[in-house]
Amino acid sequence: MKKTVRSFCMLLLLSGSMSLVQAQNTVVDNIVKEATENSQLEKLGYELMDVVGPRLVGTPQMQKAHDWAVAKYQTWDIPARNEKWGEWRGWERGITHVDMIHPRVRTLEAMQLAWSPGTSKKGVTAELILIPDVQDSVAFKKWLPNVKGKIVMISMSQPTGRPDYNWKEFATPESFEKMKEARTAQTEAWRQRIAKTGLNARTLPVALENAGAVGIVMSNWSNGFGVNKIFSAYTKKIPTIDVALEDYGMLYRLTENGEKPKIRIQAESRNTGKVPTFNTIAEIKGTEKPEEYVILSAHFDSWDGATGATDNGTGTIMMMETMRILKKLYPNPKRTILVGHWGSEEQGLNGSRAFVEDHPEIVKNVQALFNQDNGTGRVANISGQGFLHAYDYLGRWLNAVPREITSSIETTFPGSPGGGGSDYASFVAAGAPAFSLSSLNWSYGTYTWHTNRDTFDKIVFDDVRSNVILAAILAYMASEDPTTTSREQIVLPVNPRTGQQMTWPALRSPTRSGGLD
């Protein structure tokens, strides 16, 4: 009789276990089907990148993006809100038009840097002048009055506009090596030229502005065909313009050879005072453990040289699509599933750091956080971020993901805690199990990361769809897991350079009032 009872109990347990696995498989199959057959990614990508546009913190487009996301979540019956965490210098980019008017007429490929001062409607027209190769900072100060009324070129003229891979494919080995040696020597000479002024990339434009220059022209080439990186200006009253490598090289050579070229800059940007900054938060409330959280994470802001498609439009639409699918197929999760679209990541993880600081009650109950940031590619790497038992729960969750997705993912356990780079690090510093879903390269660093070419057409939607499936299944499995994830951390090794024991990344407070100095 006892044997019969034991056998019956074993059958019940086995039956229950099989039912659980079958239920999980059904949800997983439905996620794959929904993501594949009813994908909203292209529509989301169009609306965010083409209609809303770039999302520089402090701009009207950033606010428009926040409002768009809240409205979109509401159409999916997902409660969402914009949560204020600080304020920033308000700025709106208007029309930028830059033309060479002497010794001939040519419209230049150029744009203002972020937060650059504008010009009058007539613009500013002036002769170009180069930073000279002076003996030291004393000599530079003596030369400085020469910039009055001039537009100053502050970047090196690149010796070639062809990226190295193009040289390697077509040049002779001798020619390729010769070019690289000449470029290295030229780069070092330019570095020394700037160093001898006693200034640096941040302080040089300010000194030139204070000496009476009427504009700054630079070229921040990204080592690929047609790509420049667009960051922020340091001037307060005069425009700072980035010019494409080809046009910048032409202007440099004309100036260097005494042709005294003149350009006209028309820049209609304007400051809009202090504006509030937000994170967009949406939640699917948990039914059994609503106070515990699975977090989907992606920064919402971008630089505005283009439309921020792969940094981080793809991470944004990926997490939005993941939430849409989970709401449709898994509307009553065990744990609360929260998505954070963070503001001002590009200026130092400010939105996510503010969330960590403002919501300790959430951070202490994070079951897992999954962050995606670095481009359009399929997820290729996941690290345990220094959590000793991450291999256990991440391994179990990944086991539910279709093999065609996980076969190309390299996992590193226990890994080391990330101290920065993207928003997962804000949570890792607080001891929360947060993980980066790191993508394949797709020439991200050269062609799209912070460049003037990070646009809709660079998105590889099949790869983003794969990432949606991965994130949705991971979120589902983390929510359903009967156990709470371990936060036990590894003992970090000794730093071989210093001989000191490495420490867990420290919590850092956000900049809550930015760009106002």
Short mmCIF file of C-alpha atoms in Angstrom, two decimals:
data_model
loop_
_atom_site.label_atom_id
_atom_site.label_comp_id
_atom_site.label_asym_id
_atom_site.label_seq_id
_atom_site.Cartn_x
_atom_site.Cartn_y
_atom_site.Cartn_z
CA MET A 1 0.00 0.00 0.00
CA LYS A 2 2.82 2.42 0.94
CA LYS A 3 4.55 1.59 -2.35
CA THR A 4 1.36 2.36 -4.23
CA VAL A 5 0.97 5.72 -2.48
CA ARG A 6 4.60 6.62 -3.15
CA SER A 7 4.25 5.62 -6.78
CA PHE A 8 1.06 7.66 -7.10
CA CYS A 9 2.76 10.71 -5.57
CA MET A 10 5.71 10.28 -7.91
CA LEU A 11 3.34 10.13 -10.85
CA LEU A 12 1.61 13.31 -9.69
CA LEU A 13 4.94 15.12 -9.35
CA LEU A 14 6.10 13.87 -12.73
CA SER A 15 2.78 14.81 -14.30
CA GLY A 16 2.94 18.28 -12.75
CA SER A 17 6.49 18.75 -13.93
CA MET A 18 5.60 17.65 -17.45
CA SER A 19 2.60 19.97 -17.46
CA LEU A 20 4.83 22.87 -16.43
CA VAL A 21 7.31 22.11 -19.19
CA GLN A 22 4.50 21.79 -21.73
CA ALA A 23 3.05 25.13 -20.61
CA GLN A 24 6.45 26.78 -20.92
CA ASN A 25 6.99 25.29 -24.35
CA THR A 26 3.60 26.60 -25.46
CA VAL A 27 4.42 30.14 -24.31
CA VAL A 28 7.85 29.96 -25.95
CA ASP A 29 6.36 28.70 -29.22
CA ASN A 30 3.77 31.46 -29.18
CA ILE A 31 6.44 34.11 -28.53
CA VAL A 32 8.43 32.91 -31.54
CA LYS A 33 5.30 32.86 -33.71
CA GLU A 34 4.12 36.33 -32.66
CA ALA A 35 7.58 37.88 -33.07
CA THR A 36 8.01 36.29 -36.49
CA GLU A 37 4.55 36.55 -38.03
CA ASN A 38 3.18 39.74 -36.46
CA SER A 39 6.29 41.85 -35.92
CA GLN A 40 5.75 45.56 -35.30
CA LEU A 41 9.46 46.40 -35.43
CA GLU A 42 9.52 48.11 -38.83
CA LYS A 43 6.56 50.29 -37.91
CA LEU A 44 8.08 51.20 -34.54
CA GLY A 45 11.41 51.92 -36.20
CA TYR A 46 9.81 54.19 -38.77
CA GLU A 47 7.83 56.12 -36.18
CA LEU A 48 10.78 56.58 -33.82
CA MET A 49 13.63 57.23 -36.24
CA ASP A 50 11.89 58.95 -39.17
CA VAL A 51 8.95 60.74 -37.54
CA VAL A 52 10.30 61.56 -34.06
CA GLY A 53 13.96 61.68 -35.11
CA PRO A 54 17.10 62.04 -32.97
CA ARG A 55 16.71 62.19 -29.20
CA LEU A 56 19.34 64.49 -27.75
CA VAL A 57 18.64 65.19 -24.09
CA GLY A 58 17.08 68.63 -23.61
CA THR A 59 15.59 68.86 -27.11
CA PRO A 60 11.94 68.92 -28.19
CA GLN A 61 12.52 65.63 -30.04
CA MET A 62 13.49 63.92 -26.79
CA GLN A 63 10.25 65.05 -25.17
CA LYS A 64 8.32 64.01 -28.27
CA ALA A 65 9.88 60.55 -28.04
CA HIS A 66 8.86 60.16 -24.38
CA ASP A 67 5.28 61.15 -25.17
CA TRP A 68 5.18 58.88 -28.23
CA ALA A 69 6.32 55.87 -26.19
CA VAL A 70 3.71 56.44 -23.46
CA ALA A 71 0.98 56.74 -26.09
CA LYS A 72 2.19 53.62 -27.87
CA TYR A 73 2.17 51.56 -24.67
CA GLN A 74 -1.36 52.75 -23.97
CA THR A 75 -2.52 51.32 -27.31
CA TRP A 76 -1.25 47.95 -26.03
CA ASP A 77 -3.06 48.40 -22.70
CA ILE A 78 0.25 48.69 -20.84
CA PRO A 79 0.35 51.42 -18.17
CA ALA A 80 3.24 53.81 -18.84
CA ARG A 81 4.51 57.10 -17.48
CA ASN A 82 7.23 59.69 -17.94
CA GLU A 83 9.13 59.94 -14.67
CA LYS A 84 11.09 63.15 -14.11
CA TRP A 85 14.60 62.77 -12.72
CA GLY A 86 16.30 66.11 -13.47
CA GLU A 87 16.68 69.03 -15.85
CA TRP A 88 18.96 69.90 -18.76
CA ARG A 89 19.95 72.76 -20.98
CA GLY A 90 17.19 73.06 -23.54
CA TRP A 91 18.32 73.35 -27.16
CA GLU A 92 16.74 73.02 -30.56
CA ARG A 93 18.68 72.35 -33.74
CA GLY A 94 17.51 74.44 -36.64
CA ILE A 95 18.72 74.63 -40.23
CA THR A 96 22.48 74.49 -40.71
CA HIS A 97 23.91 75.64 -44.02
CA VAL A 98 27.64 76.00 -44.66
CA ASP A 99 29.06 77.25 -47.97
CA MET A 100 32.49 78.06 -49.30
CA ILE A 101 32.21 81.41 -51.09
CA HIS A 102 35.90 81.98 -52.00
CA PRO A 103 37.95 81.09 -54.03
CA ARG A 104 34.89 79.41 -55.59
CA VAL A 105 31.38 78.55 -54.51
CA ARG A 106 30.58 75.17 -53.01
CA THR A 107 27.96 74.00 -50.53
CA LEU A 108 29.76 71.98 -47.86
CA GLU A 109 28.71 68.81 -46.10
CA ALA A 110 28.64 70.12 -42.55
CA MET A 111 26.51 70.38 -39.42
CA GLN A 112 26.57 72.01 -36.02
CA LEU A 113 27.73 70.07 -33.01
CA ALA A 114 25.14 69.44 -30.31
CA TRP A 115 24.33 72.48 -28.16
CA SER A 116 26.36 74.75 -30.45
CA PRO A 117 25.39 78.41 -30.40
CA GLY A 118 23.64 79.58 -33.54
CA THR A 119 24.21 82.60 -35.77
CA SER A 120 22.03 85.49 -36.88
CA LYS A 121 19.73 84.87 -39.85
CA LYS A 122 22.39 86.37 -42.11
CA GLY A 123 24.93 83.93 -40.75
CA VAL A 124 28.62 84.61 -40.30
CA THR A 125 31.08 84.94 -43.19
CA ALA A 126 34.81 84.94 -42.58
CA GLU A 127 38.22 83.78 -43.73
CA LEU A 128 39.57 80.48 -42.46
CA ILE A 129 42.75 80.22 -40.40
CA LEU A 130 44.74 77.22 -39.14
CA ILE A 131 46.15 76.50 -35.71
CA PRO A 132 49.89 77.24 -36.19
CA ASP A 133 52.76 75.02 -35.13
CA VAL A 134 54.17 77.26 -32.39
CA GLN A 135 57.10 76.66 -30.06
CA ASP A 136 55.12 76.71 -26.81
CA SER A 137 52.09 78.11 -25.02
CA VAL A 138 53.75 81.54 -24.66
CA ALA A 139 54.16 81.77 -28.43
CA PHE A 140 50.57 80.60 -28.91
CA LYS A 141 49.25 83.39 -26.66
CA LYS A 142 51.20 85.91 -28.76
CA TRP A 143 49.65 84.48 -31.92
CA LEU A 144 46.10 84.25 -30.51
CA PRO A 145 44.97 87.81 -31.51
CA ASN A 146 45.24 86.67 -35.15
CA VAL A 147 41.97 84.73 -34.79
CA LYS A 148 39.87 87.86 -34.32
CA GLY A 149 37.14 87.92 -36.97
CA LYS A 150 38.28 84.54 -38.37
CA ILE A 151 36.87 81.02 -38.45
CA VAL A 152 39.47 78.66 -37.01
CA MET A 153 40.16 75.10 -38.21
CA ILE A 154 41.18 72.93 -35.25
CA SER A 155 41.41 69.38 -36.68
CA MET A 156 44.14 67.61 -38.59
CA SER A 157 43.53 67.12 -42.30
CA GLN A 158 43.38 63.36 -42.85
CA PRO A 159 45.93 62.08 -45.41
CA THR A 160 43.37 59.63 -46.82
CA GLY A 161 39.61 59.29 -46.81
CA ARG A 162 39.83 55.59 -47.54
CA PRO A 163 39.44 53.27 -44.53
CA ASP A 164 42.20 50.77 -43.85
CA TYR A 165 40.16 47.79 -45.08
CA ASN A 166 39.94 49.46 -48.49
CA TRP A 167 43.70 50.05 -48.59
CA LYS A 168 44.35 46.48 -47.48
CA GLU A 169 42.17 45.12 -50.28
CA PHE A 170 43.60 47.11 -53.15
CA ALA A 171 46.96 48.67 -52.27
CA THR A 172 50.32 46.98 -52.55
CA PRO A 173 51.67 45.96 -49.13
CA GLU A 174 54.44 48.52 -49.52
CA SER A 175 52.02 51.33 -50.35
CA PHE A 176 49.74 50.42 -47.44
CA GLU A 177 52.63 50.42 -44.97
CA LYS A 178 53.96 53.69 -46.38
CA MET A 179 50.56 55.34 -45.92
CA LYS A 180 50.21 54.08 -42.35
CA GLU A 181 53.68 55.28 -41.39
CA ALA A 182 53.04 58.73 -42.88
CA ARG A 183 49.65 58.94 -41.16
CA THR A 184 51.12 57.95 -37.80
CA ALA A 185 53.83 60.60 -38.10
CA GLN A 186 51.29 63.24 -39.17
CA THR A 187 48.95 62.35 -36.30
CA GLU A 188 51.74 62.61 -33.76
CA ALA A 189 52.89 65.93 -35.20
CA TRP A 190 49.37 67.30 -34.93
CA ARG A 191 49.03 66.02 -31.38
CA GLN A 192 52.21 67.87 -30.46
CA ARG A 193 51.01 70.99 -32.28
CA ILE A 194 47.89 71.13 -30.11
CA ALA A 195 49.80 70.20 -26.94
CA LYS A 196 52.21 73.08 -27.44
CA THR A 197 49.31 75.53 -27.22
CA GLY A 198 48.92 74.48 -23.59
CA LEU A 199 45.27 73.64 -24.31
CA ASN A 200 43.22 70.57 -25.19
CA ALA A 201 40.17 69.60 -27.22
CA ARG A 202 37.86 71.03 -24.59
CA THR A 203 39.69 74.26 -23.74
CA LEU A 204 41.05 75.24 -27.16
CA PRO A 205 37.69 76.26 -28.70
CA VAL A 206 36.91 78.35 -25.62
CA ALA A 207 40.25 80.17 -25.83
CA LEU A 208 39.69 80.88 -29.52
CA GLU A 209 36.18 82.17 -28.82
CA ASN A 210 37.47 84.45 -26.07
CA ALA A 211 40.13 85.81 -28.44
CA GLY A 212 37.54 86.95 -30.97
CA ALA A 213 37.14 84.04 -33.39
CA VAL A 214 33.70 84.03 -35.03
CA GLY A 215 33.46 80.28 -35.60
CA ILE A 216 35.16 76.92 -35.03
CA VAL A 217 35.45 74.28 -37.76
CA MET A 218 36.51 70.70 -37.07
CA SER A 219 36.26 67.23 -38.59
CA ASN A 220 35.90 64.16 -36.39
CA TRP A 221 36.36 61.35 -38.90
CA SER A 222 35.13 57.90 -37.90
CA ASN A 223 37.58 55.95 -40.11
CA GLY A 224 35.02 54.88 -42.69
CA PHE A 225 33.63 56.16 -45.98
CA GLY A 226 31.45 59.23 -45.37
CA VAL A 227 31.22 59.01 -41.58
CA ASN A 228 32.00 61.58 -38.92
CA LYS A 229 31.21 61.41 -35.21
CA ILE A 230 29.04 64.26 -33.93
CA PHE A 231 29.36 65.19 -30.26
CA SER A 232 28.91 68.45 -28.36
CA ALA A 233 30.27 71.98 -28.71
CA TYR A 234 32.27 73.77 -26.01
CA THR A 235 31.74 77.30 -27.30
CA LYS A 236 29.10 79.54 -25.71
CA LYS A 237 28.61 82.33 -28.27
CA ILE A 238 30.06 81.24 -31.62
CA PRO A 239 29.09 78.23 -33.76
CA THR A 240 31.10 75.01 -33.76
CA ILE A 241 30.75 73.10 -37.02
CA ASP A 242 31.79 69.59 -38.05
CA VAL A 243 32.74 69.31 -41.73
CA ALA A 244 32.98 66.05 -43.64
CA LEU A 245 36.51 64.75 -44.25
CA GLU A 246 36.46 65.48 -47.97
CA ASP A 247 35.35 69.11 -47.65
CA TYR A 248 37.49 69.71 -44.59
CA GLY A 249 40.58 68.45 -46.41
CA MET A 250 39.87 70.77 -49.33
CA LEU A 251 39.45 73.79 -47.02
CA TYR A 252 42.61 72.88 -45.13
CA ARG A 253 44.71 72.61 -48.26
CA LEU A 254 43.38 75.90 -49.62
CA THR A 255 44.20 77.61 -46.34
CA GLU A 256 47.60 75.99 -46.03
CA ASN A 257 48.50 77.13 -49.56
CA GLY A 258 47.55 80.75 -49.01
CA GLU A 259 44.29 80.88 -50.96
CA LYS A 260 42.52 82.49 -47.97
CA PRO A 261 39.23 80.62 -48.42
CA LYS A 262 36.09 82.12 -46.94
CA ILE A 263 33.03 80.25 -45.75
CA ARG A 264 29.58 81.32 -44.63
CA ILE A 265 27.90 79.56 -41.71
CA GLN A 266 24.17 79.87 -41.21
CA ALA A 267 23.06 78.05 -38.06
CA GLU A 268 19.58 78.57 -36.69
CA SER A 269 19.84 76.63 -33.44
CA ARG A 270 18.45 78.18 -30.29
CA ASN A 271 18.61 77.68 -26.54
CA THR A 272 15.27 77.03 -24.86
CA GLY A 273 16.22 77.40 -21.18
CA LYS A 274 16.00 74.68 -18.57
CA VAL A 275 13.80 71.74 -19.51
CA PRO A 276 12.79 68.67 -17.47
CA THR A 277 14.37 65.28 -18.19
CA PHE A 278 12.56 61.98 -17.95
CA ASN A 279 12.70 58.20 -18.03
CA THR A 280 9.79 56.43 -19.70
CA ILE A 281 8.60 53.53 -17.53
CA ALA A 282 5.99 50.90 -18.40
CA GLU A 283 4.86 47.90 -16.36
CA ILE A 284 2.96 44.64 -16.61
CA LYS A 285 2.01 44.03 -12.99
CA GLY A 286 2.89 40.73 -11.37
CA THR A 287 0.15 38.53 -9.90
CA GLU A 288 1.99 36.37 -7.36
CA LYS A 289 5.08 38.44 -6.53
CA PRO A 290 4.25 41.94 -7.75
CA GLU A 291 6.94 43.46 -5.53
CA GLU A 292 9.64 41.54 -7.43
CA TYR A 293 10.80 42.79 -10.82
CA VAL A 294 12.11 41.59 -14.15
CA ILE A 295 13.43 44.67 -15.92
CA LEU A 296 13.91 45.26 -19.64
CA SER A 297 16.37 48.07 -20.18
CA ALA A 298 17.43 50.30 -23.08
CA HIS A 299 18.47 53.92 -23.18
CA PHE A 300 16.12 56.17 -25.10
CA ASP A 301 18.33 59.17 -25.87
CA SER A 302 20.83 59.54 -28.68
CA TRP A 303 23.30 61.95 -30.18
CA ASP A 304 21.75 63.89 -33.03
CA GLY A 305 24.22 63.66 -35.91
CA ALA A 306 21.67 61.31 -37.49
CA THR A 307 18.59 59.64 -35.94
CA GLY A 308 20.17 57.33 -33.39
CA ALA A 309 18.94 54.20 -35.17
CA THR A 310 21.41 51.66 -33.78
CA ASP A 311 22.33 53.70 -30.71
CA ASN A 312 19.90 53.09 -29.31
CA GLY A 313 16.80 53.04 -31.46
CA THR A 314 17.17 49.31 -32.02
CA GLY A 315 17.43 48.60 -28.29
CA THR A 316 14.38 50.81 -27.71
CA ILE A 317 12.09 49.23 -30.29
CA MET A 318 13.34 45.77 -29.31
CA MET A 319 12.21 46.26 -25.71
CA MET A 320 8.93 47.89 -26.76
CA GLU A 321 8.14 44.96 -29.05
CA THR A 322 9.11 42.54 -26.28
CA MET A 323 6.65 44.24 -23.91
CA ARG A 324 3.90 44.17 -26.56
CA ILE A 325 4.35 40.43 -27.07
CA LEU A 326 4.50 39.65 -23.35
CA LYS A 327 1.34 41.67 -22.69
CA LYS A 328 -0.46 39.76 -25.44
CA LEU A 329 0.76 36.26 -24.56
CA TYR A 330 1.68 36.50 -20.87
CA PRO A 331 -0.61 39.19 -19.44
CA ASN A 332 -0.51 37.91 -15.86
CA PRO A 333 3.16 37.35 -15.03
CA LYS A 334 4.19 36.04 -11.62
CA ARG A 335 6.58 38.95 -11.12
CA THR A 336 6.16 42.51 -12.36
CA ILE A 337 7.81 43.07 -15.75
CA LEU A 338 9.05 46.65 -16.02
CA VAL A 339 10.69 48.36 -18.97
CA GLY A 340 12.95 51.36 -18.50
CA HIS A 341 13.67 53.69 -21.41
CA TRP A 342 16.40 55.76 -19.83
CA GLY A 343 17.22 59.40 -20.55
CA SER A 344 20.71 60.90 -20.89
CA GLU A 345 22.67 57.67 -21.05
CA GLU A 346 25.05 59.35 -23.46
CA GLN A 347 26.10 61.93 -20.86
CA GLY A 348 26.88 59.35 -18.16
CA LEU A 349 24.05 56.84 -17.54
CA ASN A 350 22.12 59.63 -15.84
CA GLY A 351 18.57 58.34 -16.27
CA SER A 352 19.29 54.83 -15.02
CA ARG A 353 21.48 56.08 -12.16
CA ALA A 354 18.63 58.36 -11.11
CA PHE A 355 16.18 55.44 -11.21
CA VAL A 356 18.49 53.33 -9.03
CA GLU A 357 18.86 56.21 -6.61
CA ASP A 358 15.14 57.05 -6.55
CA HIS A 359 13.76 53.49 -6.37
CA PRO A 360 15.69 51.38 -3.84
CA GLU A 361 12.48 49.43 -3.19
CA ILE A 362 12.56 48.18 -6.79
CA VAL A 363 16.31 47.69 -7.10
CA LYS A 364 16.48 45.47 -4.00
CA ASN A 365 13.82 43.20 -5.52
CA VAL A 366 15.19 42.85 -9.06
CA GLN A 367 15.01 39.24 -10.18
CA ALA A 368 17.00 40.10 -13.33
CA LEU A 369 17.59 42.99 -15.70
CA PHE A 370 18.33 42.60 -19.40
CA ASN A 371 19.88 45.58 -21.22
CA GLN A 372 20.47 46.05 -24.94
CA ASP A 373 22.45 48.93 -26.35
CA ASN A 374 25.34 48.26 -28.69
CA GLY A 375 23.85 48.08 -32.15
CA THR A 376 21.48 46.27 -34.46
CA GLY A 377 23.13 42.84 -34.45
CA ARG A 378 22.01 39.52 -32.99
CA VAL A 379 23.01 39.05 -29.38
CA ALA A 380 26.41 37.36 -29.37
CA ASN A 381 27.69 37.66 -25.79
CA ILE A 382 26.24 37.48 -22.29
CA SER A 383 28.42 37.83 -19.20
CA GLY A 384 27.50 36.82 -15.66
CA GLN A 385 28.71 40.26 -14.50
CA GLY A 386 30.50 38.78 -11.49
CA PHE A 387 27.44 37.15 -9.92
CA LEU A 388 28.68 33.79 -8.68
CA HIS A 389 25.57 31.75 -9.50
CA ALA A 390 24.49 33.54 -12.67
CA TYR A 391 25.45 30.45 -14.67
CA ASP A 392 22.72 28.54 -12.85
CA TYR A 393 19.67 30.71 -13.48
CA LEU A 394 20.79 32.27 -16.79
CA GLY A 395 21.71 28.80 -18.03
CA ARG A 396 18.26 27.46 -17.17
CA TRP A 397 16.50 30.40 -18.81
CA LEU A 398 18.64 30.29 -21.93
CA ASN A 399 17.88 26.58 -22.25
CA ALA A 400 14.28 27.52 -23.09
CA VAL A 401 15.37 29.74 -26.01
CA PRO A 402 15.41 28.12 -29.48
CA ARG A 403 18.77 26.63 -30.34
CA GLU A 404 19.06 28.63 -33.55
CA ILE A 405 19.28 31.77 -31.38
CA THR A 406 21.47 30.54 -28.53
CA SER A 407 23.93 28.56 -30.67
CA SER A 408 25.80 31.73 -31.60
CA ILE A 409 25.72 33.29 -28.10
CA GLU A 410 28.91 33.04 -26.10
CA THR A 411 28.37 33.08 -22.34
CA THR A 412 31.04 34.01 -19.80
CA PHE A 413 30.48 32.92 -16.19
CA PRO A 414 30.86 34.27 -13.66
CA GLY A 415 32.37 37.17 -15.61
CA SER A 416 33.35 40.52 -14.14
CA PRO A 417 31.10 43.38 -13.05
CA GLY A 418 30.72 46.11 -15.67
CA GLY A 419 31.59 49.54 -14.33
CA GLY A 420 30.07 51.57 -17.15
CA GLY A 421 29.36 51.55 -20.86
CA SER A 422 25.60 51.19 -20.64
CA ASP A 423 22.72 51.26 -18.20
CA TYR A 424 23.01 47.72 -16.82
CA ALA A 425 26.10 48.99 -14.96
CA SER A 426 23.94 51.34 -12.87
CA PHE A 427 22.13 48.31 -11.45
CA VAL A 428 25.23 46.09 -11.16
CA ALA A 429 26.79 48.77 -8.94
CA ALA A 430 23.75 48.44 -6.66
CA GLY A 431 24.24 44.67 -6.46
CA ALA A 432 21.26 43.84 -8.69
CA PRO A 433 21.66 40.97 -11.19
CA ALA A 434 21.77 42.99 -14.40
CA PHE A 435 23.04 41.67 -17.71
CA SER A 436 24.06 43.13 -21.05
CA LEU A 437 22.74 41.46 -24.19
CA SER A 438 25.76 42.34 -26.30
CA SER A 439 25.37 42.35 -30.07
CA LEU A 440 27.30 41.40 -33.17
CA ASN A 441 29.39 44.24 -34.52
CA TRP A 442 27.95 45.17 -37.93
CA SER A 443 30.74 47.82 -38.14
CA TYR A 444 28.99 49.62 -35.28
CA GLY A 445 32.00 51.50 -33.92
CA THR A 446 32.97 52.89 -37.32
CA TYR A 447 29.75 53.44 -39.22
CA THR A 448 26.88 54.04 -36.80
CA TRP A 449 28.03 54.65 -33.21
CA HIS A 450 27.53 58.41 -32.65
CA THR A 451 27.89 59.14 -36.36
CA ASN A 452 26.06 61.16 -39.00
CA ARG A 453 25.01 57.89 -40.68
CA ASP A 454 23.14 56.15 -37.84
CA THR A 455 19.84 55.97 -39.69
CA PHE A 456 16.87 53.65 -40.26
CA ASP A 457 18.48 51.95 -43.25
CA LYS A 458 21.27 50.58 -41.03
CA ILE A 459 18.83 48.49 -38.98
CA VAL A 460 18.97 44.73 -39.60
CA PHE A 461 15.42 43.85 -38.63
CA ASP A 462 15.88 40.07 -38.73
CA ASP A 463 18.60 40.39 -36.09
CA VAL A 464 16.44 42.67 -33.94
CA ARG A 465 13.58 40.15 -34.25
CA SER A 466 15.90 37.44 -32.97
CA ASN A 467 16.75 39.66 -30.00
CA VAL A 468 13.06 40.24 -29.27
CA ILE A 469 12.49 36.50 -29.06
CA LEU A 470 15.51 36.12 -26.77
CA ALA A 471 14.48 38.96 -24.44
CA ALA A 472 10.85 37.88 -24.27
CA ILE A 473 11.73 34.30 -23.35
CA LEU A 474 14.33 35.40 -20.80
CA ALA A 475 11.81 37.77 -19.20
CA TYR A 476 9.15 35.05 -19.16
CA MET A 477 11.48 32.46 -17.63
CA ALA A 478 12.83 34.90 -15.04
CA SER A 479 9.29 35.84 -14.04
CA GLU A 480 8.16 32.22 -13.76
CA ASP A 481 11.23 30.95 -11.90
CA PRO A 482 10.12 29.60 -8.49
CA THR A 483 13.41 30.66 -6.92
CA THR A 484 14.78 34.13 -6.31
CA THR A 485 18.05 34.80 -8.09
CA SER A 486 21.24 34.80 -6.03
CA ARG A 487 23.16 38.06 -5.71
CA GLU A 488 26.30 36.46 -4.33
CA GLN A 489 29.33 38.13 -5.87
CA ILE A 490 32.67 36.63 -6.83
CA VAL A 491 35.85 37.53 -5.02
CA LEU A 492 37.50 39.86 -7.48
CA PRO A 493 41.13 39.24 -8.44
CA VAL A 494 44.18 41.35 -7.69
CA ASN A 495 44.90 44.03 -10.28
CA PRO A 496 48.25 42.97 -11.82
CA ARG A 497 49.22 46.59 -12.48
CA THR A 498 48.63 47.93 -8.98
CA GLY A 499 48.84 44.79 -6.86
CA GLN A 500 45.62 45.89 -5.16
CA GLN A 501 42.47 43.82 -4.75
CA MET A 502 39.87 44.89 -7.31
CA THR A 503 36.57 46.10 -5.87
CA TRP A 504 32.96 45.98 -6.98
CA PRO A 505 31.94 49.10 -8.97
CA ALA A 506 30.71 51.87 -6.71
CA LEU A 507 27.29 53.47 -6.95
CA ARG A 508 27.45 56.84 -8.66
CA SER A 509 24.91 59.63 -8.48
CA PRO A 510 23.50 61.04 -11.71
CA THR A 511 23.99 64.54 -13.03
CA ARG A 512 20.53 65.94 -12.36
CA SER A 513 21.17 69.42 -13.73
CA GLY A 514 23.14 69.20 -16.96
CA GLY A 515 24.61 71.50 -19.58
CA LEU A 516 23.78 74.60 -17.60
CA ASP A 517 27.27 75.88 -16.73
#
